[in-house]
CSV table of C-alpha atoms in Angstrom, one decimal:
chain,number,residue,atom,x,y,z
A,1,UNK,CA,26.8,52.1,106.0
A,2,UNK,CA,24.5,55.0,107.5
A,3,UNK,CA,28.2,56.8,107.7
A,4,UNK,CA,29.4,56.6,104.3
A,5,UNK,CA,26.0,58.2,103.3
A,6,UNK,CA,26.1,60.9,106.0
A,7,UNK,CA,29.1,62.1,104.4
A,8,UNK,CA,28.1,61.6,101.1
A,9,UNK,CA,25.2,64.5,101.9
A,10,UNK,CA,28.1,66.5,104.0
A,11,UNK,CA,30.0,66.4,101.0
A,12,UNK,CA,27.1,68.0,99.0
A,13,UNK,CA,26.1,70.4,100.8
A,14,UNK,CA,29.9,71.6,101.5
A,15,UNK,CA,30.5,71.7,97.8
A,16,UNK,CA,26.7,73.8,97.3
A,17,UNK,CA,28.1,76.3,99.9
A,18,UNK,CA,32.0,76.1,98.4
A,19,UNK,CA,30.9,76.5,95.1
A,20,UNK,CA,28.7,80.3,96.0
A,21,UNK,CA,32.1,81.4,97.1
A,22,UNK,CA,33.5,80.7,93.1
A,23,UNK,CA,33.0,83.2,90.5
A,24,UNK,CA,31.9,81.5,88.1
A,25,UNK,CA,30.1,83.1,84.8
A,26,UNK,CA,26.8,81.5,85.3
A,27,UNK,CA,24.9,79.4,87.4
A,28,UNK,CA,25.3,76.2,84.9
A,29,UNK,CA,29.2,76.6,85.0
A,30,UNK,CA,28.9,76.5,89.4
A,31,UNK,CA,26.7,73.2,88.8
A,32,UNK,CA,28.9,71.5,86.4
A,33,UNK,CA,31.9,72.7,88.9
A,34,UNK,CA,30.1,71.3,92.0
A,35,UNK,CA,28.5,68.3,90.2
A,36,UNK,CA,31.7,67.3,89.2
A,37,UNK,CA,33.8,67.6,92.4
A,38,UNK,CA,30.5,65.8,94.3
A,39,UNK,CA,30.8,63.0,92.3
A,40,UNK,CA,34.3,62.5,92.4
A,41,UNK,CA,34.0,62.6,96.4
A,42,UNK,CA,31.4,60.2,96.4
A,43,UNK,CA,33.3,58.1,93.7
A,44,UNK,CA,36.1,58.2,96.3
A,45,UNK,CA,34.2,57.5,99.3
A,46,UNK,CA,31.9,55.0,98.2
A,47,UNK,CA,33.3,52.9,95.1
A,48,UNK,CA,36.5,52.9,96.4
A,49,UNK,CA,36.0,51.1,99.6
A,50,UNK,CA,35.2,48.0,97.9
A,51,UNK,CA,39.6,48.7,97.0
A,52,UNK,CA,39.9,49.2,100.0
A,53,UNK,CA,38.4,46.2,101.4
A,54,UNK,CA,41.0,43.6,99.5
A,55,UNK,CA,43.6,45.2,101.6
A,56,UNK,CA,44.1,42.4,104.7
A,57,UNK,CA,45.0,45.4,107.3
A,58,UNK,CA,41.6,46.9,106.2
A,59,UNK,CA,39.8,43.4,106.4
A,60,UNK,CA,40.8,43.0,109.7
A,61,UNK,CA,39.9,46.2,111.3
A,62,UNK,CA,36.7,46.2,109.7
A,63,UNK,CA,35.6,42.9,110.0
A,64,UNK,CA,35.4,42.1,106.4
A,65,UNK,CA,36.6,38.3,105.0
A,66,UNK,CA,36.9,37.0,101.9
A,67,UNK,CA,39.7,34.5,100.8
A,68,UNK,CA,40.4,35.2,97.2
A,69,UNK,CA,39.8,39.8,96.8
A,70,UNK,CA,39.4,39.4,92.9
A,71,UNK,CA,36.7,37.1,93.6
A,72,UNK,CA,33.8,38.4,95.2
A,73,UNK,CA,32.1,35.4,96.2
A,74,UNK,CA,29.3,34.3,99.2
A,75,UNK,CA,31.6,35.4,102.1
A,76,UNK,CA,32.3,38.6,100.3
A,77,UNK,CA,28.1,39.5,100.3
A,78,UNK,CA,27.8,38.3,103.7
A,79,UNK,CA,29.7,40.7,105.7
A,80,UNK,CA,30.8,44.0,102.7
A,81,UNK,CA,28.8,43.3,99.9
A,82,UNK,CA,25.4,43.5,102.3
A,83,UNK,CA,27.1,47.1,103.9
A,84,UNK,CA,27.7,47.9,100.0
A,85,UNK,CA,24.3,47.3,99.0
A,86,UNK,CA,22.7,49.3,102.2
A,87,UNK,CA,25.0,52.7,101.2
A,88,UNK,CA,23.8,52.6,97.6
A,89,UNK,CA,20.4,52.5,98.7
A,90,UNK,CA,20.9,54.9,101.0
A,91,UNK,CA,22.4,57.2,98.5
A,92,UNK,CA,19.1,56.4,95.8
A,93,UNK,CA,17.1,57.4,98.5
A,94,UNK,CA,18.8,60.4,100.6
A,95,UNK,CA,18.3,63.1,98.0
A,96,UNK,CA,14.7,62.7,97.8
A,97,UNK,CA,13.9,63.2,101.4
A,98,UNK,CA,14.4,66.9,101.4
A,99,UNK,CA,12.1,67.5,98.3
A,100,UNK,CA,9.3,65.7,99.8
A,101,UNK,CA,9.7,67.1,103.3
A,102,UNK,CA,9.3,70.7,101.4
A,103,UNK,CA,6.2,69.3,99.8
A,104,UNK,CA,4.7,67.7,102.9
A,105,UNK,CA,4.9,70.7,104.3
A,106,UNK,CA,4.0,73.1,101.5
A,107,UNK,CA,0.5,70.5,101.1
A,108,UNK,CA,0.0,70.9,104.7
A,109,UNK,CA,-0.3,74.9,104.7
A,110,UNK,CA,-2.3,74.4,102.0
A,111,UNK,CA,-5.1,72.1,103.4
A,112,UNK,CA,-4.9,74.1,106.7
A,113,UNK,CA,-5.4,77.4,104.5
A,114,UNK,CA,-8.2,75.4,102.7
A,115,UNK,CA,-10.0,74.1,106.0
A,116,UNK,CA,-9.9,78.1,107.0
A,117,UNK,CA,-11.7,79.2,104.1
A,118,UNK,CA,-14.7,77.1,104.6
């Protein structure tokens, strides 16, 4: 699960760097470019594994059971929808952290500037 997210933030930040190397007419066209090719890697790498995991070679290198693949019933949550469910939290989550480590940061110069002044 923590895998599938890793390289979902790898695959950002490769397409950020890729996409200053374009030259593109403004910085909304480089966006849209790298928004769109993001989101078709992350299509790929995440949504597509629940394809992947009807394949039976795939089912049993990973671990993954379920009798009928068109049916996701309770065997199907117990051992890939629970690793599903983990990477899409994961991805909610990951893009937030950097934000708020900035801010953590930026509010701690500030109180430490404050507690200087008086």
């Amino acid at each position: 699960g923590i895998w599938v997210a890793l390289m979902n933030t790898f695959f950002t930040i490769l397409m950020d760097r890729a996409g200053s190397f374009e030259k593109h007419q403004s910085i909304d066209d480089m966006e849209s470019s790298n928004m769109t090719r993001v989101f078709i890697l992350k299509f790929i790498n995440t949504g597509c594994l629940v394809l992947l995991y009807s394949q039976k070679i795939v089912q049993r290198m990973v671990g993954v059971k379920f009798g009928d693949p068109v049916n996701f019933d309770i065997d199907w949550y117990e051992t890939g929808g629970v690793g599903m469910m983990i990477v899409m939290g994961i991805n909610i989550i990951s893009p937030h952290i950097g934000p708020l480590i900035a801010y953590s940061k930026h509010r701690f110069k500030i109180r430490r500037l404050e507690s200087n002044l008086t």
